[in-house]
Amino acid sequence: KLLYMRLILWIRSRLGALAGKYSREVNEAKPAGKDGQTVEFRIAKLNQVWEKAQRMQLSPVRHAELHSDLKIQEKDELQWKKMKVEGLDENGEKEAQLRRNFNVILAKYGMDGKRDTRPLESNYLKDHDTKEEDMFADPRLNKLWNKAESSGKFSSEELMNLKREFQHHKDKIHEYNILMDTVSRTEEIHKNVISPLEGDAKEHVLHQKHTELKQKMRDLNQGFERLRKLSHEGFSEDSEFREPRVIELWEAAKRANLSEDELDSLKEELHHFETKVEKHSHYQEQLELSHQKLRHVEALGDKEHIKRNQEKYNTLAEKTREIGYKMKKHMQDLNNKISRQGLEHNEL
């Protein structure tokens, strides 16, 4: 009996030690495929996308971003499967949104079999390759940027922050165009297929798609107005946040008719989120630099040196994916919280 008790105590102490330490193998063991080999995701189509990505010439940062996006898609699809078992999502709204999100991922990374004429490369290290007059691939943005840059109102640090804001807006325009294209093509397919959704249910799903597009267009217009104001008036001394995504969430929260206490609580959470965003950006920069160093070392041909740098690069890539997923999940949670609280106040 004494030996049994000691064994139990030893097992508990080992479990405690493991729980305290982050380890992907412990916290999230990689699933196994049909052939018993370990795979990256628990959903077959996501593994197919990931395997295809290995053969593509994606930059290290884009590769890590794709992994984070697929992890978010995996989480959402597994949650939806539970909902379905519980008899929820009867009108298929959530299922349609998941399908749309998946198609957006394919289009975003050039895997939808369609040539994308809207290239997206948000890695700031590559900015020097872009012509100054066409930096943001949008005439209105370029005109506004050139005006701000030559105004003399901004310090070099403020110009760098402003450039991040413009880049974020460019990315959002790109995402909107992809979503619009995805919705258009989905509707074309639905016209030619007998759908199990008929009448009101089908109409509801179509309406939901357009509501999402309208909301994104509204966000784009508000974002452009903010950029226009920033470009003319400069940064205010009492700016709460620095990161564009965080500023956007804070602006949405202020429009959501929340109480003072809710806003204060959210502001504190947004400061924590901003730290995550900055950490993610830092890791992205380090990953790109590590990749450049690895290419340099490979050209020299020293096998031992290559092995060491490859290990460092692999560790950084894994960490960047992990932080990217946590940051995107937190952003998803914050968006849902702001939407939900705003809706509750409007219903009162």
Tab-separated table of C-alpha atoms in Angstrom:
chain	number	residue	atom	x	y	z
A	1	LYS	CA	0.000	0.000	0.000
A	2	LEU	CA	2.873	2.365	0.900
A	3	LEU	CA	4.572	1.594	-2.418
A	4	TYR	CA	1.297	2.295	-4.243
A	5	MET	CA	0.916	5.679	-2.464
A	6	ARG	CA	4.507	6.628	-3.341
A	7	LEU	CA	3.854	5.709	-6.954
A	8	ILE	CA	0.721	7.920	-7.046
A	9	LEU	CA	2.643	10.851	-5.497
A	10	TRP	CA	5.497	10.427	-7.992
A	11	ILE	CA	3.050	10.374	-10.953
A	12	ARG	CA	1.317	13.515	-9.631
A	13	SER	CA	4.634	15.348	-9.232
A	14	ARG	CA	5.667	14.410	-12.789
A	15	LEU	CA	2.304	15.535	-14.201
A	16	GLY	CA	2.598	18.827	-12.290
A	17	ALA	CA	6.066	19.439	-13.694
A	18	LEU	CA	4.906	18.709	-17.228
A	19	ALA	CA	1.791	20.895	-16.894
A	20	GLY	CA	3.910	23.864	-15.873
A	21	LYS	CA	6.116	23.675	-18.940
A	22	TYR	CA	4.968	24.498	-22.464
A	23	SER	CA	5.416	21.523	-24.719
A	24	ARG	CA	3.558	20.920	-27.930
A	25	GLU	CA	3.972	17.171	-27.564
A	26	VAL	CA	2.330	17.260	-24.098
A	27	ASN	CA	-0.334	19.918	-24.567
A	28	GLU	CA	-1.238	19.196	-28.150
A	29	ALA	CA	0.109	15.931	-29.480
A	30	LYS	CA	0.147	15.873	-33.267
A	31	PRO	CA	-2.661	13.681	-34.626
A	32	ALA	CA	-2.040	10.543	-36.671
A	33	GLY	CA	-3.246	10.029	-40.228
A	34	LYS	CA	-4.864	6.865	-41.634
A	35	ASP	CA	-1.461	5.321	-42.276
A	36	GLY	CA	-0.387	5.905	-38.654
A	37	GLN	CA	2.008	8.719	-39.617
A	38	THR	CA	1.753	11.937	-37.621
A	39	VAL	CA	0.038	14.799	-39.425
A	40	GLU	CA	-0.137	18.525	-38.677
A	41	PHE	CA	-3.927	18.903	-38.363
A	42	ARG	CA	-6.903	16.807	-37.304
A	43	ILE	CA	-8.884	17.609	-40.461
A	44	ALA	CA	-7.857	15.977	-43.766
A	45	LYS	CA	-8.464	18.978	-46.067
A	46	LEU	CA	-6.305	21.217	-43.827
A	47	ASN	CA	-3.460	18.698	-44.052
A	48	GLN	CA	-3.816	18.696	-47.842
A	49	VAL	CA	-3.478	22.503	-47.882
A	50	TRP	CA	-0.466	22.358	-45.549
A	51	GLU	CA	1.238	19.675	-47.663
A	52	LYS	CA	0.653	21.759	-50.797
A	53	ALA	CA	2.158	24.789	-49.024
A	54	GLN	CA	5.398	22.840	-48.429
A	55	ARG	CA	5.844	22.666	-52.208
A	56	MET	CA	5.135	26.362	-52.773
A	57	GLN	CA	7.566	29.265	-52.683
A	58	LEU	CA	5.956	31.011	-49.697
A	59	SER	CA	8.147	33.319	-47.629
A	60	PRO	CA	8.876	32.048	-44.071
A	61	VAL	CA	6.548	34.658	-42.565
A	62	ARG	CA	3.684	33.792	-44.945
A	63	HIS	CA	4.266	30.093	-44.274
A	64	ALA	CA	3.949	30.671	-40.511
A	65	GLU	CA	0.862	32.874	-41.083
A	66	LEU	CA	-0.800	30.121	-43.123
A	67	HIS	CA	-0.199	27.653	-40.300
A	68	SER	CA	-1.828	30.021	-37.770
A	69	ASP	CA	-4.817	30.567	-40.093
A	70	LEU	CA	-5.248	26.802	-40.561
A	71	LYS	CA	-5.083	26.258	-36.766
A	72	ILE	CA	-7.874	28.830	-36.295
A	73	GLN	CA	-9.903	27.101	-39.052
A	74	GLU	CA	-9.310	23.723	-37.364
A	75	LYS	CA	-10.481	25.065	-33.986
A	76	ASP	CA	-13.632	26.588	-35.538
A	77	GLU	CA	-14.489	23.460	-37.547
A	78	LEU	CA	-14.084	21.163	-34.527
A	79	GLN	CA	-16.309	23.490	-32.464
A	80	TRP	CA	-18.903	23.454	-35.250
A	81	LYS	CA	-18.899	19.622	-35.320
A	82	LYS	CA	-19.812	19.654	-31.611
A	83	MET	CA	-22.571	22.208	-32.321
A	84	LYS	CA	-23.948	19.974	-35.069
A	85	VAL	CA	-24.066	16.942	-32.742
A	86	GLU	CA	-26.015	19.089	-30.251
A	87	GLY	CA	-28.522	20.001	-32.973
A	88	LEU	CA	-27.394	23.626	-33.317
A	89	ASP	CA	-26.758	25.539	-36.583
A	90	GLU	CA	-29.991	24.214	-38.131
A	91	ASN	CA	-30.048	26.862	-40.880
A	92	GLY	CA	-26.447	26.096	-41.861
A	93	GLU	CA	-25.239	29.659	-41.221
A	94	LYS	CA	-22.128	28.627	-39.309
A	95	GLU	CA	-21.301	25.883	-41.820
A	96	ALA	CA	-21.545	28.374	-44.715
A	97	GLN	CA	-19.283	30.813	-42.887
A	98	LEU	CA	-16.677	28.092	-42.237
A	99	ARG	CA	-16.723	27.095	-45.901
A	100	ARG	CA	-16.299	30.740	-46.850
A	101	ASN	CA	-13.415	31.200	-44.391
A	102	PHE	CA	-11.673	28.150	-45.840
A	103	ASN	CA	-12.065	29.492	-49.389
A	104	VAL	CA	-10.654	32.831	-48.228
A	105	ILE	CA	-7.564	31.048	-46.847
A	106	LEU	CA	-7.058	29.251	-50.185
A	107	ALA	CA	-7.356	32.541	-52.097
A	108	LYS	CA	-5.195	34.478	-49.646
A	109	TYR	CA	-2.245	32.103	-50.160
A	110	GLY	CA	-2.758	31.532	-53.886
A	111	MET	CA	-4.125	27.972	-53.592
A	112	ASP	CA	-7.535	28.473	-55.179
A	113	GLY	CA	-6.291	27.729	-58.688
A	114	LYS	CA	-6.944	31.326	-59.706
A	115	ARG	CA	-4.173	33.767	-60.583
A	116	ASP	CA	-4.292	36.529	-57.982
A	117	THR	CA	-3.695	39.935	-59.510
A	118	ARG	CA	-3.616	41.528	-56.060
A	119	PRO	CA	-0.253	40.480	-54.578
A	120	LEU	CA	0.015	40.759	-50.811
A	121	GLU	CA	3.373	40.878	-49.096
A	122	SER	CA	3.104	42.586	-45.748
A	123	ASN	CA	6.649	41.764	-44.706
A	124	TYR	CA	8.176	45.176	-44.048
A	125	LEU	CA	11.689	43.906	-44.867
A	126	LYS	CA	10.662	43.795	-48.531
A	127	ASP	CA	9.366	47.370	-48.714
A	128	HIS	CA	12.513	48.555	-50.485
A	129	ASP	CA	11.618	46.384	-53.503
A	130	THR	CA	8.400	48.335	-54.075
A	131	LYS	CA	8.224	51.498	-56.137
A	132	GLU	CA	7.581	54.435	-53.786
A	133	GLU	CA	4.690	55.818	-55.888
A	134	ASP	CA	2.849	52.453	-55.838
A	135	MET	CA	3.694	51.242	-52.339
A	136	PHE	CA	0.125	50.435	-51.251
A	137	ALA	CA	-1.316	49.269	-54.619
A	138	ASP	CA	-4.253	51.671	-54.168
A	139	PRO	CA	-4.295	55.190	-55.714
A	140	ARG	CA	-6.113	56.807	-52.760
A	141	LEU	CA	-3.714	55.284	-50.220
A	142	ASN	CA	-0.632	56.177	-52.268
A	143	LYS	CA	-1.774	59.790	-52.689
A	144	LEU	CA	-2.515	60.130	-48.970
A	145	TRP	CA	0.824	58.532	-48.008
A	146	ASN	CA	2.890	60.724	-50.340
A	147	LYS	CA	1.160	63.819	-48.971
A	148	ALA	CA	1.812	62.756	-45.349
A	149	GLU	CA	5.421	61.795	-46.032
A	150	SER	CA	6.265	65.134	-47.654
A	151	SER	CA	4.313	67.252	-45.131
A	152	GLY	CA	7.154	67.422	-42.589
A	153	LYS	CA	4.663	66.868	-39.742
A	154	PHE	CA	5.995	63.478	-38.727
A	155	SER	CA	9.204	62.324	-37.078
A	156	SER	CA	10.928	59.256	-38.576
A	157	GLU	CA	9.405	57.066	-35.813
A	158	GLU	CA	5.918	58.502	-36.407
A	159	LEU	CA	6.306	57.923	-40.168
A	160	MET	CA	7.206	54.290	-39.449
A	161	ASN	CA	4.061	53.926	-37.285
A	162	LEU	CA	1.958	55.652	-39.941
A	163	LYS	CA	3.356	53.321	-42.590
A	164	ARG	CA	2.278	50.328	-40.469
A	165	GLU	CA	-1.251	51.784	-40.338
A	166	PHE	CA	-1.301	52.221	-44.131
A	167	GLN	CA	0.037	48.673	-44.645
A	168	HIS	CA	-2.669	47.306	-42.344
A	169	HIS	CA	-5.331	49.131	-44.382
A	170	LYS	CA	-3.841	47.748	-47.620
A	171	ASP	CA	-4.059	44.213	-46.156
A	172	LYS	CA	-7.708	44.828	-45.228
A	173	ILE	CA	-8.550	45.970	-48.777
A	174	HIS	CA	-6.908	42.782	-50.064
A	175	GLU	CA	-8.926	40.631	-47.628
A	176	TYR	CA	-12.164	42.396	-48.625
A	177	ASN	CA	-11.465	41.789	-52.337
A	178	ILE	CA	-10.775	38.104	-51.648
A	179	LEU	CA	-13.981	37.758	-49.610
A	180	MET	CA	-16.039	39.512	-52.292
A	181	ASP	CA	-14.549	37.273	-54.980
A	182	THR	CA	-15.173	34.152	-52.847
A	183	VAL	CA	-18.800	35.115	-52.176
A	184	SER	CA	-19.416	35.845	-55.888
A	185	ARG	CA	-17.979	32.493	-56.967
A	186	THR	CA	-19.855	30.619	-54.204
A	187	GLU	CA	-23.131	32.172	-55.358
A	188	GLU	CA	-22.420	31.208	-58.974
A	189	ILE	CA	-21.875	27.581	-57.865
A	190	HIS	CA	-25.073	27.598	-55.761
A	191	LYS	CA	-27.118	28.799	-58.765
A	192	ASN	CA	-26.139	25.638	-60.646
A	193	VAL	CA	-26.541	23.147	-57.792
A	194	ILE	CA	-29.708	21.901	-56.121
A	195	SER	CA	-29.143	23.013	-52.547
A	196	PRO	CA	-30.486	21.192	-49.468
A	197	LEU	CA	-31.201	24.670	-48.086
A	198	GLU	CA	-34.455	25.969	-49.528
A	199	GLY	CA	-36.742	28.943	-48.962
A	200	ASP	CA	-36.061	31.084	-45.922
A	201	ALA	CA	-32.985	29.127	-44.764
A	202	LYS	CA	-31.173	29.596	-48.099
A	203	GLU	CA	-32.173	33.269	-48.212
A	204	HIS	CA	-30.855	33.738	-44.664
A	205	VAL	CA	-27.396	32.317	-45.545
A	206	LEU	CA	-27.122	34.579	-48.624
A	207	HIS	CA	-28.180	37.591	-46.548
A	208	GLN	CA	-25.570	36.725	-43.905
A	209	LYS	CA	-22.807	36.700	-46.535
A	210	HIS	CA	-23.758	40.150	-47.741
A	211	THR	CA	-24.050	41.462	-44.193
A	212	GLU	CA	-20.437	40.388	-43.595
A	213	LEU	CA	-19.331	42.131	-46.812
A	214	LYS	CA	-21.204	45.315	-45.872
A	215	GLN	CA	-19.625	45.315	-42.414
A	216	LYS	CA	-16.156	44.899	-43.915
A	217	MET	CA	-16.809	47.758	-46.353
A	218	ARG	CA	-17.988	49.920	-43.423
A	219	ASP	CA	-14.785	49.037	-41.541
A	220	LEU	CA	-12.707	49.961	-44.607
A	221	ASN	CA	-14.409	53.342	-44.931
A	222	GLN	CA	-13.942	54.081	-41.221
A	223	GLY	CA	-10.306	52.946	-41.459
A	224	PHE	CA	-9.638	55.215	-44.438
A	225	GLU	CA	-11.248	58.184	-42.667
A	226	ARG	CA	-9.013	57.543	-39.675
A	227	LEU	CA	-5.924	57.450	-41.934
A	228	ARG	CA	-7.013	60.681	-43.611
A	229	LYS	CA	-7.422	62.373	-40.215
A	230	LEU	CA	-4.062	61.015	-38.998
A	231	SER	CA	-2.303	62.196	-42.159
A	232	HIS	CA	-3.672	65.719	-41.755
A	233	GLU	CA	-3.562	66.149	-37.982
A	234	GLY	CA	-0.756	63.789	-36.915
A	235	PHE	CA	-0.710	61.488	-33.877
A	236	SER	CA	-2.295	62.860	-30.704
A	237	GLU	CA	-0.295	62.864	-27.493
A	238	ASP	CA	-2.873	60.761	-25.648
A	239	SER	CA	-3.005	57.880	-28.167
A	240	GLU	CA	-3.964	54.787	-26.170
A	241	PHE	CA	-2.431	52.212	-28.531
A	242	ARG	CA	0.240	51.894	-31.219
A	243	GLU	CA	-0.709	48.748	-33.151
A	244	PRO	CA	-3.241	49.217	-36.025
A	245	ARG	CA	-5.230	46.059	-35.184
A	246	VAL	CA	-5.532	47.114	-31.546
A	247	ILE	CA	-6.506	50.687	-32.467
A	248	GLU	CA	-9.196	49.263	-34.750
A	249	LEU	CA	-10.622	47.095	-31.948
A	250	TRP	CA	-10.566	50.050	-29.534
A	251	GLU	CA	-12.400	52.282	-32.069
A	252	ALA	CA	-15.008	49.517	-32.578
A	253	ALA	CA	-15.431	49.183	-28.791
A	254	LYS	CA	-16.027	52.940	-28.428
A	255	ARG	CA	-18.741	52.754	-31.113
A	256	ALA	CA	-20.401	49.707	-29.469
A	257	ASN	CA	-22.335	51.642	-26.805
A	258	LEU	CA	-20.495	49.939	-23.886
A	259	SER	CA	-20.573	51.134	-20.263
A	260	GLU	CA	-17.550	52.917	-18.738
A	261	ASP	CA	-16.689	49.823	-16.659
A	262	GLU	CA	-16.832	47.564	-19.729
A	263	LEU	CA	-14.643	49.975	-21.704
A	264	ASP	CA	-12.079	50.167	-18.863
A	265	SER	CA	-11.968	46.373	-18.615
A	266	LEU	CA	-11.615	46.052	-22.388
A	267	LYS	CA	-8.888	48.704	-22.504
A	268	GLU	CA	-6.818	46.690	-20.031
A	269	GLU	CA	-7.311	43.522	-22.083
A	270	LEU	CA	-6.348	45.391	-25.275
A	271	HIS	CA	-3.061	46.469	-23.671
A	272	HIS	CA	-2.294	42.782	-23.024
A	273	PHE	CA	-3.321	41.959	-26.586
A	274	GLU	CA	-1.071	44.706	-27.974
A	275	THR	CA	1.900	43.101	-26.193
A	276	LYS	CA	1.026	39.824	-27.979
A	277	VAL	CA	0.822	41.587	-31.362
A	278	GLU	CA	4.211	43.256	-30.815
A	279	LYS	CA	5.741	39.948	-29.713
A	280	HIS	CA	4.370	38.283	-32.853
A	281	SER	CA	5.820	41.050	-35.081
A	282	HIS	CA	9.194	40.665	-33.345
A	283	TYR	CA	9.224	36.905	-33.984
A	284	GLN	CA	8.240	37.447	-37.632
A	285	GLU	CA	11.217	39.790	-38.074
A	286	GLN	CA	13.564	37.309	-36.375
A	287	LEU	CA	12.229	34.455	-38.532
A	288	GLU	CA	12.888	36.399	-41.745
A	289	LEU	CA	16.425	37.302	-40.588
A	290	SER	CA	17.092	33.688	-39.528
A	291	HIS	CA	15.966	32.505	-42.977
A	292	GLN	CA	18.326	34.962	-44.690
A	293	LYS	CA	21.203	33.761	-42.504
A	294	LEU	CA	20.381	30.112	-43.268
A	295	ARG	CA	20.439	30.801	-47.042
A	296	HIS	CA	23.831	32.516	-46.611
A	297	VAL	CA	25.259	29.604	-44.589
A	298	GLU	CA	23.921	27.048	-47.122
A	299	ALA	CA	25.790	28.889	-49.871
A	300	LEU	CA	29.041	28.455	-47.897
A	301	GLY	CA	28.489	24.679	-47.645
A	302	ASP	CA	29.679	23.974	-44.050
A	303	LYS	CA	27.409	21.036	-43.044
A	304	GLU	CA	27.785	21.488	-39.276
A	305	HIS	CA	27.082	25.218	-39.557
A	306	ILE	CA	24.069	24.527	-41.803
A	307	LYS	CA	22.668	21.993	-39.307
A	308	ARG	CA	22.955	24.435	-36.367
A	309	ASN	CA	21.286	27.267	-38.310
A	310	GLN	CA	18.550	24.950	-39.624
A	311	GLU	CA	17.715	23.896	-36.045
A	312	LYS	CA	17.560	27.532	-34.917
A	313	TYR	CA	15.347	28.402	-37.885
A	314	ASN	CA	12.980	25.445	-37.251
A	315	THR	CA	12.612	26.428	-33.570
A	316	LEU	CA	11.861	30.045	-34.521
A	317	ALA	CA	9.349	28.962	-37.176
A	318	GLU	CA	7.522	26.759	-34.648
A	319	LYS	CA	7.443	29.558	-32.048
A	320	THR	CA	6.234	32.120	-34.613
A	321	ARG	CA	3.354	29.805	-35.616
A	322	GLU	CA	2.415	29.223	-31.988
A	323	ILE	CA	2.428	32.948	-31.094
A	324	GLY	CA	0.572	33.740	-34.348
A	325	TYR	CA	-2.198	31.292	-33.468
A	326	LYS	CA	-2.541	32.623	-29.900
A	327	MET	CA	-2.622	36.219	-31.173
A	328	LYS	CA	-5.279	35.442	-33.835
A	329	LYS	CA	-7.397	33.482	-31.369
A	330	HIS	CA	-7.234	36.365	-28.869
A	331	MET	CA	-8.240	38.796	-31.627
A	332	GLN	CA	-11.167	36.553	-32.580
A	333	ASP	CA	-12.273	36.449	-28.910
A	334	LEU	CA	-12.008	40.247	-28.594
A	335	ASN	CA	-14.021	40.809	-31.789
A	336	ASN	CA	-16.721	38.439	-30.524
A	337	LYS	CA	-16.765	40.097	-27.098
A	338	ILE	CA	-17.141	43.615	-28.568
A	339	SER	CA	-19.890	42.466	-30.984
A	340	ARG	CA	-21.741	40.541	-28.258
A	341	GLN	CA	-21.593	43.311	-25.626
A	342	GLY	CA	-22.588	45.942	-28.172
A	343	LEU	CA	-25.538	43.821	-29.281
A	344	GLU	CA	-26.673	43.272	-25.669
A	345	HIS	CA	-26.649	47.042	-25.043
A	346	ASN	CA	-28.566	47.784	-28.247
A	347	GLU	CA	-31.231	45.225	-27.265
A	348	LEU	CA	-31.769	46.778	-23.844
